[in-house]
PDB file of C-alpha atoms and ligand atoms in Angstrom:
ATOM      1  CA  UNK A   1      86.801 110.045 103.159  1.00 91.00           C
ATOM      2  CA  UNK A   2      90.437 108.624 103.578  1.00 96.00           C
ATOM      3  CA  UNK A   3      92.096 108.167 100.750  1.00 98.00           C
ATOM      4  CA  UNK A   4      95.781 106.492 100.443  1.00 98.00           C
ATOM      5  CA  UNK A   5      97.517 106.200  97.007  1.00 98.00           C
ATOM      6  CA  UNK A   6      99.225 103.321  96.208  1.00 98.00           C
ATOM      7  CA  UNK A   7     102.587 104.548  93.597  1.00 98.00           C
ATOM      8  CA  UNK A   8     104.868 101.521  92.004  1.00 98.00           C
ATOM      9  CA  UNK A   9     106.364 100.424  88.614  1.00 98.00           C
ATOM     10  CA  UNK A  10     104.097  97.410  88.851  1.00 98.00           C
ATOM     11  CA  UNK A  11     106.084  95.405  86.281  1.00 98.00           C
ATOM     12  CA  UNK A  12     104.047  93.072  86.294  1.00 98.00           C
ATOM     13  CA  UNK A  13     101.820  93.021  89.622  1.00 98.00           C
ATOM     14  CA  UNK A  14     102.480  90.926  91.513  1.00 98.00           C
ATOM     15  CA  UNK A  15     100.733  88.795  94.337  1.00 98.00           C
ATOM     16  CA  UNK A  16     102.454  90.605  97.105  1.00 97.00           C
ATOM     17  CA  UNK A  17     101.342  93.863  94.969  1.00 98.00           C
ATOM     18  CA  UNK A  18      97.685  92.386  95.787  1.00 98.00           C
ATOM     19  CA  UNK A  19      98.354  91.123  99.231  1.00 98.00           C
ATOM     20  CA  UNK A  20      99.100  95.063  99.889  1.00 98.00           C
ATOM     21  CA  UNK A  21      95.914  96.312  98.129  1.00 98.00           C
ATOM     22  CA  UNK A  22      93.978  93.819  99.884  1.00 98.00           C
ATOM     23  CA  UNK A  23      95.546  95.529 103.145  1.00 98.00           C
ATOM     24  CA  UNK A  24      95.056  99.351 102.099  1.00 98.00           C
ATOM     25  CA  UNK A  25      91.179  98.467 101.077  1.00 98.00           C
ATOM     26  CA  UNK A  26      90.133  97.516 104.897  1.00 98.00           C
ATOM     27  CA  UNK A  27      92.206 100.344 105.829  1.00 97.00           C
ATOM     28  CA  UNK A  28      91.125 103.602 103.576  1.00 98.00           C
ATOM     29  CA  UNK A  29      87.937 104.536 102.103  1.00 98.00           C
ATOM     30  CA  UNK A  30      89.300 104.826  98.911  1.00 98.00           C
ATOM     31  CA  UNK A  31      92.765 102.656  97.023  1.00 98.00           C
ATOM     32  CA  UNK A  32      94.616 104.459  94.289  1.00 98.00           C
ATOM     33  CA  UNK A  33      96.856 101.950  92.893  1.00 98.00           C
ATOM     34  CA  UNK A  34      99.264 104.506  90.814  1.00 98.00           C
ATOM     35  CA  UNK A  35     101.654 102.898  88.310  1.00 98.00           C
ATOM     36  CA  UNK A  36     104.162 105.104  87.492  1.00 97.00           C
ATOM     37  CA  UNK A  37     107.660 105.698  85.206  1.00 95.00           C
ATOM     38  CA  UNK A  38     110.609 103.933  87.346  1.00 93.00           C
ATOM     39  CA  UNK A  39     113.260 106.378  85.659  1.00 93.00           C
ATOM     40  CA  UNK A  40     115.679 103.331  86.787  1.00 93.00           C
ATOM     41  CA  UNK A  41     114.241 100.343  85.123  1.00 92.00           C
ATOM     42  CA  UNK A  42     113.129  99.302  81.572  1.00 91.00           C
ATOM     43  CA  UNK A  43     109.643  97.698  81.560  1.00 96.00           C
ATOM     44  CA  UNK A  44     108.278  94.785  79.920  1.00 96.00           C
ATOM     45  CA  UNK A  45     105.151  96.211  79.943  1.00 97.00           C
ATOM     46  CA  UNK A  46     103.483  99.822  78.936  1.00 97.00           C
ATOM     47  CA  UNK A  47     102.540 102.278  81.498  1.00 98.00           C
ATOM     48  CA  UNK A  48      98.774 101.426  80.130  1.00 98.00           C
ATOM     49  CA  UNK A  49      99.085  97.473  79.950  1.00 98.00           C
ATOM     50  CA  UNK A  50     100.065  97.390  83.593  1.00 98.00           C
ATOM     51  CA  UNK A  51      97.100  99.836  84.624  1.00 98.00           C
ATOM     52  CA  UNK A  52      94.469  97.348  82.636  1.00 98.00           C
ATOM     53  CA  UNK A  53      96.104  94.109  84.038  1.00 98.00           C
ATOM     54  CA  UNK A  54      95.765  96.011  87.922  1.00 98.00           C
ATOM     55  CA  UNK A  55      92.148  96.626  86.917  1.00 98.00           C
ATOM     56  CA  UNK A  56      91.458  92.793  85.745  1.00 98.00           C
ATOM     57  CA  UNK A  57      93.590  91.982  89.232  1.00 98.00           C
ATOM     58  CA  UNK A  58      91.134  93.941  91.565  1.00 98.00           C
ATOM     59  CA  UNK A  59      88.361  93.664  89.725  1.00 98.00           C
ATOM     60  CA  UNK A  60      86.300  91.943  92.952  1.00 98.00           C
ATOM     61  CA  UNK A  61      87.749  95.311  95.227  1.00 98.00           C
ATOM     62  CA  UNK A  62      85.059  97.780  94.557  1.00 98.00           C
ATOM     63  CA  UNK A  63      87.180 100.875  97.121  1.00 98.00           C
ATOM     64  CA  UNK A  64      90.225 100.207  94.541  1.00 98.00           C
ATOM     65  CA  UNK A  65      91.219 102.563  91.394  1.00 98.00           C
ATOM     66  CA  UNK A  66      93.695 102.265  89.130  1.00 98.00           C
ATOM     67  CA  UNK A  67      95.328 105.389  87.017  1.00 98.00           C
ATOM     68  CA  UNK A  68      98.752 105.774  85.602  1.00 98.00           C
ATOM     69  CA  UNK A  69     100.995 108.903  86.063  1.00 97.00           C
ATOM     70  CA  UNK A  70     103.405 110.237  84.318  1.00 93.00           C
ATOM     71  CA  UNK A  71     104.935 113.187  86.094  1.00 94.00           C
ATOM     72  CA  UNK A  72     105.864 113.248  89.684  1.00 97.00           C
ATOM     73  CA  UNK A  73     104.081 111.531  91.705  1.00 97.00           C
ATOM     74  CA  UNK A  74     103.656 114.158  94.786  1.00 97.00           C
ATOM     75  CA  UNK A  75     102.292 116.497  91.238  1.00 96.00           C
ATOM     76  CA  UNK A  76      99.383 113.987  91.661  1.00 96.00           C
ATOM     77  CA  UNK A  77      98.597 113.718  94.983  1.00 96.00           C
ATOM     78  CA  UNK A  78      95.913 116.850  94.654  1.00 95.00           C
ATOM     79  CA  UNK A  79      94.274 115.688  91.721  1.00 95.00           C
ATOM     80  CA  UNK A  80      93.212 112.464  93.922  1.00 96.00           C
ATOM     81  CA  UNK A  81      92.478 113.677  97.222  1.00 95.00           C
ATOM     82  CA  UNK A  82      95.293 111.893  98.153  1.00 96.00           C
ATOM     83  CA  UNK A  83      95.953 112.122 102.467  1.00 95.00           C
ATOM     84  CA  UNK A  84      99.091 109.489 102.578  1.00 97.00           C
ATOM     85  CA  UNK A  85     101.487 107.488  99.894  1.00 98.00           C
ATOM     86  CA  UNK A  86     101.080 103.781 100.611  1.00 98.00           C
ATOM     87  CA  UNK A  87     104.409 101.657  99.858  1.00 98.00           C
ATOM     88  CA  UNK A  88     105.177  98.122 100.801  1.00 97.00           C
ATOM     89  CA  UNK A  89     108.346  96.926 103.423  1.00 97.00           C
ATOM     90  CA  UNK A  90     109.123  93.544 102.779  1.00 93.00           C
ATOM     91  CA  UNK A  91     112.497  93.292 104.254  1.00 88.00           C
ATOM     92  CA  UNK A  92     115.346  95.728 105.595  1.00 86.00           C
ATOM     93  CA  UNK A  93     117.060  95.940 102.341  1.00 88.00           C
ATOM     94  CA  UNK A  94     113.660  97.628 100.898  1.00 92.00           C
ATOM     95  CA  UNK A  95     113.783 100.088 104.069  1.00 94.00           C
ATOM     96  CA  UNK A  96     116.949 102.243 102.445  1.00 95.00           C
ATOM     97  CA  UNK A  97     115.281 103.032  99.237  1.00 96.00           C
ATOM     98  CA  UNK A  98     111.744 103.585 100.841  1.00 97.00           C
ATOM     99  CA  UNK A  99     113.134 105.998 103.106  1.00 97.00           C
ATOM    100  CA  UNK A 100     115.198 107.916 100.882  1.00 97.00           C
ATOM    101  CA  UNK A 101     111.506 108.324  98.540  1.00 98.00           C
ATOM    102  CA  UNK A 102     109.766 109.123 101.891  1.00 98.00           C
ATOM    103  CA  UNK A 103     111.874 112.267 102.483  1.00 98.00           C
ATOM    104  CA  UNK A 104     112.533 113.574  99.153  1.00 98.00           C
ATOM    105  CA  UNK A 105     108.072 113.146  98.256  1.00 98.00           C
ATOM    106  CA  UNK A 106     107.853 115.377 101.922  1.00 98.00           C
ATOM    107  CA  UNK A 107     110.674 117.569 100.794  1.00 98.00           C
ATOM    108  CA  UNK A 108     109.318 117.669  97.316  1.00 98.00           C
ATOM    109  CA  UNK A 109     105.655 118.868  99.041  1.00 97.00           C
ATOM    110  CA  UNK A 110     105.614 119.569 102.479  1.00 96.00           C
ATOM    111  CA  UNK A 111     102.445 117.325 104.232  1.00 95.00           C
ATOM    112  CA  UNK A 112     103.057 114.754 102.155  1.00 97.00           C
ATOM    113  CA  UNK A 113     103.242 111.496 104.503  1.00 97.00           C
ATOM    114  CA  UNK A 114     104.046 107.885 103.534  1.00 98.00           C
ATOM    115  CA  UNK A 115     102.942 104.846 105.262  1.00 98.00           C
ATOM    116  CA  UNK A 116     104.428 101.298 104.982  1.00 97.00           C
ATOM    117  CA  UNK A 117     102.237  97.968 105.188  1.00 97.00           C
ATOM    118  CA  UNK A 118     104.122  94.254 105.238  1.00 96.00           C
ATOM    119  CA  UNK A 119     102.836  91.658 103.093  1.00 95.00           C
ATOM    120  CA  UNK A 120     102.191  87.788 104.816  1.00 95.00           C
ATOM    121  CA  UNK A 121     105.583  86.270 105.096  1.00 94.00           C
ATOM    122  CA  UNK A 122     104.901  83.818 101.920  1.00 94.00           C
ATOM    123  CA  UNK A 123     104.678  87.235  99.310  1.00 94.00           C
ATOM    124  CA  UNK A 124     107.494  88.635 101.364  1.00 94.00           C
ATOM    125  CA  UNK A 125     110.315  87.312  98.631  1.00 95.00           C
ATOM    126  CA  UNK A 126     108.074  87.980  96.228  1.00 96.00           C
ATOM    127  CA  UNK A 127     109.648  90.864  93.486  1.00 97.00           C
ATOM    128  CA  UNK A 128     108.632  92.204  89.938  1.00 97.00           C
ATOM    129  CA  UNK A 129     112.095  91.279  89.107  1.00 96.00           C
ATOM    130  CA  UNK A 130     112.628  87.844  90.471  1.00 97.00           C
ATOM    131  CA  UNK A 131     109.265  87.146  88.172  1.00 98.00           C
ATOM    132  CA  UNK A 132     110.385  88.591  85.320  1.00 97.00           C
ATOM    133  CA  UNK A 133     114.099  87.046  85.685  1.00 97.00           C
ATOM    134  CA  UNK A 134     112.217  83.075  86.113  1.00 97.00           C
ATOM    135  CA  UNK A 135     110.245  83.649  83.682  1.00 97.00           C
ATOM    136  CA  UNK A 136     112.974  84.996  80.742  1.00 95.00           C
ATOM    137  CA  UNK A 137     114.721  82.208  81.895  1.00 96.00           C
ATOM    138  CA  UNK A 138     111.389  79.892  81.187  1.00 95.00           C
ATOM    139  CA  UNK A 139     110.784  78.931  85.102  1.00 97.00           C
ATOM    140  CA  UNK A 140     107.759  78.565  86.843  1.00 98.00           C
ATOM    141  CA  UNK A 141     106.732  82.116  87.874  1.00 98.00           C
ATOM    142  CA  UNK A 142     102.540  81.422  88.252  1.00 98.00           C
ATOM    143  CA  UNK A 143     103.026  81.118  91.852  1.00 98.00           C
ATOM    144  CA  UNK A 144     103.782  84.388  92.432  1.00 98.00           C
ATOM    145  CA  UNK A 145     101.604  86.228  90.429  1.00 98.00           C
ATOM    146  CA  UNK A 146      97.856  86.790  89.731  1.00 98.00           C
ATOM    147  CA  UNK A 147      96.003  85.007  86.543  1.00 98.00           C
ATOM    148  CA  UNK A 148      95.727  87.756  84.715  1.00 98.00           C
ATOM    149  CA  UNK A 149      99.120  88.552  85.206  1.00 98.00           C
ATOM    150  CA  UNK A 150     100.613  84.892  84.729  1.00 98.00           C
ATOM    151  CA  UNK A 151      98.654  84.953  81.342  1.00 98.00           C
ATOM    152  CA  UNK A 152     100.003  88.310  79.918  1.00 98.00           C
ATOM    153  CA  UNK A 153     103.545  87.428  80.681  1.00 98.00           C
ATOM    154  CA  UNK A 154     102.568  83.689  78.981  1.00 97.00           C
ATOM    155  CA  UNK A 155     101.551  86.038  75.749  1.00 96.00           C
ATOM    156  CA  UNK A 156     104.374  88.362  75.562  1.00 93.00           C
ATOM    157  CA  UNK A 157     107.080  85.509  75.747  1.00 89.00           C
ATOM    158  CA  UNK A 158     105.006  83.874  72.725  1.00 90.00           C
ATOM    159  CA  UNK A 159     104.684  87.716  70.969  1.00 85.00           C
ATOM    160  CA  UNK A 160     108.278  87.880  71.794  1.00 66.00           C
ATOM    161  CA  UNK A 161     109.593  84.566  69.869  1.00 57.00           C
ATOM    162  CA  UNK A 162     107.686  85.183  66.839  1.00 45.00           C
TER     163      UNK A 162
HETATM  164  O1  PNS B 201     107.862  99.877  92.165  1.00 70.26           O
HETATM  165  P1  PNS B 201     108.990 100.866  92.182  1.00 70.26           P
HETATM  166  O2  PNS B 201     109.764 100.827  90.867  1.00 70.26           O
HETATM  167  O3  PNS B 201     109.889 100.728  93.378  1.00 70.26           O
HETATM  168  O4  PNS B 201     108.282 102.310  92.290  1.00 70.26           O
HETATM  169  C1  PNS B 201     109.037 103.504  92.262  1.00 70.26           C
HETATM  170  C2  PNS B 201     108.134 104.676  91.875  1.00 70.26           C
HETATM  171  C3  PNS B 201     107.486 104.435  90.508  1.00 70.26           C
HETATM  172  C4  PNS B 201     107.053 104.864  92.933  1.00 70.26           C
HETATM  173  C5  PNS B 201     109.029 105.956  91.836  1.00 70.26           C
HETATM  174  O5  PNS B 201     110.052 105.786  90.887  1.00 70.26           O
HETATM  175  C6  PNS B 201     108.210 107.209  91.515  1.00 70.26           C
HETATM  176  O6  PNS B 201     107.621 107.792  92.401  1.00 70.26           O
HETATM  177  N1  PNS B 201     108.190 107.607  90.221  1.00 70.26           N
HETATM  178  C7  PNS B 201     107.452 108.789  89.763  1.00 70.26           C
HETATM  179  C8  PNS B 201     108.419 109.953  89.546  1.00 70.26           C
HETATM  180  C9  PNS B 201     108.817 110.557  90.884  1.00 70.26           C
HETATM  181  O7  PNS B 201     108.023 111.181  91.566  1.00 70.26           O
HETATM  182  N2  PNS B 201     110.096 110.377  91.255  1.00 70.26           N
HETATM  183  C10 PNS B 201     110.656 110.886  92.494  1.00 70.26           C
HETATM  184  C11 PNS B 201     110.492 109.909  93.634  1.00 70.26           C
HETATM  185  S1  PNS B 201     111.160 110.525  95.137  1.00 70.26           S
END
């Protein structure tokens, strides 16, 4: 049984997020999609909002499961029966960053290998924080994002100008 976990802020899931999942599921037996605390970034979201809009996301993907962590994330890798850490590459700007995490997870625990999957080319400009910059700025962001996801963001702008 091959099992990758998938780590990320997720804020909010987006569809290149998916297009990625989609990927690991024909890959592994088993998808962990992992959202976990970005020390660097303030979410519009909670840690357990994101993990129940994931679940709503891949709902039809019967391999994927979605959990939150809070700790480090090579802490959790046991716990899951984890072999590699799945992240996405969508560019070469993305490849500093991704390597640095690579190195310091294997450093961190020794065995511990990351893998890198490319989304199609039309989710490959696709960020968390392009999304959530059109939509403070009331653009059209449902392109780039699931229903579920599209609809939350719809309802916390509305919570938000009460
Ligand atoms: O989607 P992001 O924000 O690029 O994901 C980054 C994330 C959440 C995977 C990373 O910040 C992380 O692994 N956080 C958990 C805490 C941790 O293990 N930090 C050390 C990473 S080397």
């Amino acid at each position: 049984m091959k099992t990758v976990l998938y780590p990320g802020s997720f804020d909010p899931f987006t569809n290149g997020h998916y297009d990625l999942v989609c990927r690991a599921a024909q890959l592994f037996d088993k998808v962990i999609v992992a959202v976990a605390v970005n020390a660097g970034k303030s979410p519009m979201f909670t840690l357990e909002e994101r993990r129940e809009l994931i679940k709503k996301c891949c709902a039809s993907l019967p391999s994927v499961e979605v959990v939150v962590i809070e700790g480090l994330l090579v802490d959790s890798l046991e716990k899951y029966g984890v072999q590699a850490i799945l992240r996405g590459l969508r560019a070469f700007s993305d490849f500093e960053y991704e390597l640095q995490m690579a190195l310091m997870n294997r450093n961190l625990k020794s065995g511990c290998e990351t893998i890198f999957l490319t989304p199609t080319l039309k989710n490959s400009f696709v960020s968390s924080s392009l999304v959530k910059e059109i939509a403070r700025y009331s653009g059209d962001y449902t392109a780039y994002v699931p229903g579920p996801v599209a609809e939350a963001i719809r309802r916390k702008q509305a919570g938000g100008k009460k």
